[in-house]
Amino acid sequence: MSVLQDADTAGYIGEPVSQLSHALQCAHFARKSGASDTLIIAALCHDIGHLVAGPDAPQMDGLGVVDHENLGAAFLRARGFSQPVCELVRGHVQGKRYLAFKSETYRAALSLASRGTLTFQGGPMSPQQAAMFEADPLFEEKVRLRRFDEAAKERDLVVAPLAAYTPILQRHLAEHAV
Ligand code: FE
């Protein structure tokens, strides 16, 4: 998880928190809500695609890496994380597109940066896309992850450090070792 540790100085594009702080806050909200280890790990790692992309990766007009959800999922899969963790990571953009379709309040509350990236990500889902998404077995967890993601942008929130997640990360990787 050195990728996350090094992200203490990486700005979280257009938000008042570092990438590390955003990841830790997201995992904090997952933990606080009683989420499974799978969801907590996905929350911690959901934006890792922004950090592992190469310098030439296409950008969303200064708002991060295009397709970061798939990059992140592939990165984690290659390192032994379970399929559901990777699928949740991949799904956090779907969650946003779904909520943007479903809720006017959600759309209005999106941060400026998040609104900017939504356009790059295909905008709000269509009714058909939303119906398909609702049938996804991980639908509820993807939406929960998105809610944690949205909340995890507080300037001065004090949360547990990365080391607090070492035991669940180690357990997860040991359980899913091939
Ligand atoms: Fe995020």
Coordinates of C-alpha atoms and ligand atoms in Angstrom, one line a residue:
M1 CA 0.0 0.0 0.0
S2 CA 3.0 2.3 -0.5
V3 CA 1.1 3.7 -3.4
L4 CA -1.4 5.2 -1.0
Q5 CA 1.2 6.1 1.6
D6 CA 3.0 8.2 -1.0
A7 CA -0.3 9.9 -1.9
D8 CA -0.2 12.1 1.1
T9 CA 1.3 14.8 -1.0
A10 CA -0.8 14.1 -4.1
G11 CA -3.7 16.5 -4.4
Y12 CA -7.2 15.0 -4.9
I13 CA -8.0 16.8 -8.0
G14 CA -10.1 19.9 -7.3
E15 CA -10.9 18.9 -3.7
P16 CA -9.5 20.2 -0.4
V17 CA -7.9 16.9 0.7
S18 CA -4.9 14.8 -0.4
Q19 CA -5.4 11.5 -2.1
L20 CA -4.3 9.6 1.0
S21 CA -6.7 11.6 3.2
H22 CA -9.5 11.0 0.8
A23 CA -8.8 7.3 0.8
L24 CA -8.6 7.1 4.6
Q25 CA -11.8 9.1 5.0
C26 CA -13.6 6.9 2.6
A27 CA -12.5 3.8 4.4
H28 CA -13.4 5.5 7.7
F29 CA -17.0 6.0 6.6
A30 CA -17.2 2.5 5.4
R31 CA -16.0 1.1 8.7
K32 CA -18.3 3.4 10.7
S33 CA -21.3 2.1 8.7
G34 CA -20.4 -1.5 9.6
A35 CA -19.4 -2.4 6.1
S36 CA -17.8 -5.7 5.2
D37 CA -14.0 -5.9 4.8
T38 CA -14.5 -6.2 1.1
L39 CA -16.3 -2.8 1.0
I40 CA -13.8 -1.2 3.4
I41 CA -10.9 -2.3 1.2
A42 CA -12.7 -1.1 -1.9
A43 CA -13.3 2.3 -0.2
L44 CA -9.7 2.6 0.8
C45 CA -8.5 1.7 -2.8
H46 CA -11.3 3.1 -5.0
D47 CA -9.2 5.9 -6.5
I48 CA -5.9 4.1 -6.8
G49 CA -6.2 4.3 -10.5
H50 CA -5.4 8.0 -10.3
L51 CA -2.2 7.2 -8.6
V52 CA -0.9 4.2 -10.6
A53 CA -1.6 5.6 -14.1
G54 CA 1.5 6.4 -16.1
P55 CA 2.5 10.0 -16.9
D56 CA 1.1 9.7 -20.4
A57 CA -2.4 8.5 -19.3
P58 CA -5.1 10.7 -20.8
Q59 CA -6.5 13.2 -18.4
M60 CA -10.0 14.7 -17.8
D61 CA -9.0 18.3 -18.3
G62 CA -6.9 18.4 -15.2
L63 CA -9.5 16.5 -13.2
G64 CA -7.7 13.2 -13.0
V65 CA -7.0 10.2 -15.2
V66 CA -9.6 9.0 -17.8
D67 CA -10.9 5.5 -16.9
H68 CA -9.3 5.5 -13.5
E69 CA -11.9 3.1 -12.2
N70 CA -10.8 0.4 -14.6
L71 CA -7.1 1.1 -14.2
G72 CA -7.5 0.8 -10.5
A73 CA -9.5 -2.4 -10.7
A74 CA -7.0 -4.0 -13.0
F75 CA -4.1 -2.9 -10.8
L76 CA -5.7 -4.4 -7.7
R77 CA -6.6 -7.6 -9.5
A78 CA -3.1 -8.1 -10.6
R79 CA -2.0 -7.8 -7.0
G80 CA -4.2 -10.4 -5.6
F81 CA -7.3 -8.5 -4.5
S82 CA -10.6 -10.3 -4.8
Q83 CA -12.9 -10.0 -7.7
P84 CA -15.6 -8.3 -5.6
V85 CA -13.1 -5.6 -4.3
C86 CA -12.0 -4.9 -7.9
E87 CA -15.6 -4.8 -9.1
L88 CA -16.6 -2.3 -6.4
V89 CA -13.6 -0.2 -7.3
R90 CA -14.6 -0.4 -11.0
G91 CA -18.2 0.4 -10.0
H92 CA -17.7 3.6 -8.0
V93 CA -18.1 5.7 -11.2
Q94 CA -21.2 3.8 -12.1
G95 CA -22.5 4.6 -8.7
K96 CA -22.1 8.3 -9.3
R97 CA -23.7 8.1 -12.7
Y98 CA -26.6 6.2 -11.2
L99 CA -27.1 8.6 -8.3
A100 CA -26.9 11.5 -10.7
F101 CA -29.7 10.0 -12.7
K102 CA -31.7 9.1 -9.7
S103 CA -31.5 12.1 -7.5
E104 CA -31.6 15.8 -8.2
T105 CA -30.4 16.5 -4.7
Y106 CA -27.3 14.3 -5.3
R107 CA -26.6 16.0 -8.5
A108 CA -26.9 19.5 -7.0
A109 CA -24.6 18.5 -4.1
L110 CA -21.7 17.2 -6.3
S111 CA -18.5 19.1 -5.9
L112 CA -17.4 21.2 -8.8
A113 CA -14.6 18.7 -9.7
S114 CA -17.0 15.8 -9.4
R115 CA -19.5 17.6 -11.7
G116 CA -16.7 18.2 -14.2
T117 CA -15.6 14.5 -14.3
L118 CA -19.2 13.3 -14.6
T119 CA -19.3 14.8 -18.1
F120 CA -16.2 12.8 -19.0
Q121 CA -17.7 9.7 -17.5
G122 CA -20.8 9.7 -19.6
G123 CA -23.1 11.9 -17.6
P124 CA -26.1 10.6 -15.6
M125 CA -27.2 7.1 -16.5
S126 CA -30.2 6.6 -18.8
P127 CA -33.3 4.9 -17.4
Q128 CA -32.2 1.7 -19.1
Q129 CA -28.7 1.8 -17.8
A130 CA -30.0 2.5 -14.3
A131 CA -32.4 -0.5 -14.4
M132 CA -29.5 -2.7 -15.5
F133 CA -27.3 -1.3 -12.7
E134 CA -30.1 -2.0 -10.1
A135 CA -30.0 -5.6 -11.2
D136 CA -26.2 -5.8 -10.5
P137 CA -25.5 -8.1 -7.5
L138 CA -23.2 -5.5 -6.1
F139 CA -25.6 -2.6 -6.7
E140 CA -26.2 -1.7 -3.1
E141 CA -22.5 -1.8 -2.2
K142 CA -21.5 0.2 -5.2
V143 CA -24.0 2.9 -4.2
R144 CA -22.8 2.8 -0.6
L145 CA -19.2 3.2 -1.7
R146 CA -20.2 6.2 -3.8
R147 CA -21.8 7.8 -0.7
F148 CA -18.6 7.3 1.3
D149 CA -16.6 8.7 -1.6
E150 CA -18.7 11.8 -1.7
A151 CA -18.5 12.3 2.1
A152 CA -14.7 11.8 2.1
K153 CA -13.7 15.3 1.2
E154 CA -13.5 17.0 4.6
R155 CA -10.6 19.3 5.2
D156 CA -9.9 18.5 8.8
L157 CA -11.4 15.2 9.6
V158 CA -9.2 13.1 11.9
V159 CA -9.4 9.4 10.9
A160 CA -7.4 6.3 11.5
P161 CA -4.1 6.0 9.7
L162 CA -3.3 3.6 6.9
A163 CA -1.6 1.2 9.3
A164 CA -5.0 0.6 10.9
Y165 CA -6.0 -1.3 7.7
T166 CA -2.9 -3.5 7.5
P167 CA -4.6 -6.4 9.3
I168 CA -7.7 -6.5 7.0
L169 CA -5.5 -6.0 3.9
Q170 CA -3.2 -8.8 5.0
R171 CA -6.1 -11.1 5.8
H172 CA -7.8 -10.3 2.5
L173 CA -4.7 -11.0 0.4
A174 CA -4.0 -14.2 2.3
E175 CA -7.5 -15.4 1.8
H176 CA -7.5 -14.7 -1.9
A177 CA -3.9 -15.8 -2.7
V178 CA -3.8 -18.0 -5.7
Ligands
FE1 FE -13.0 9.2 -4.7

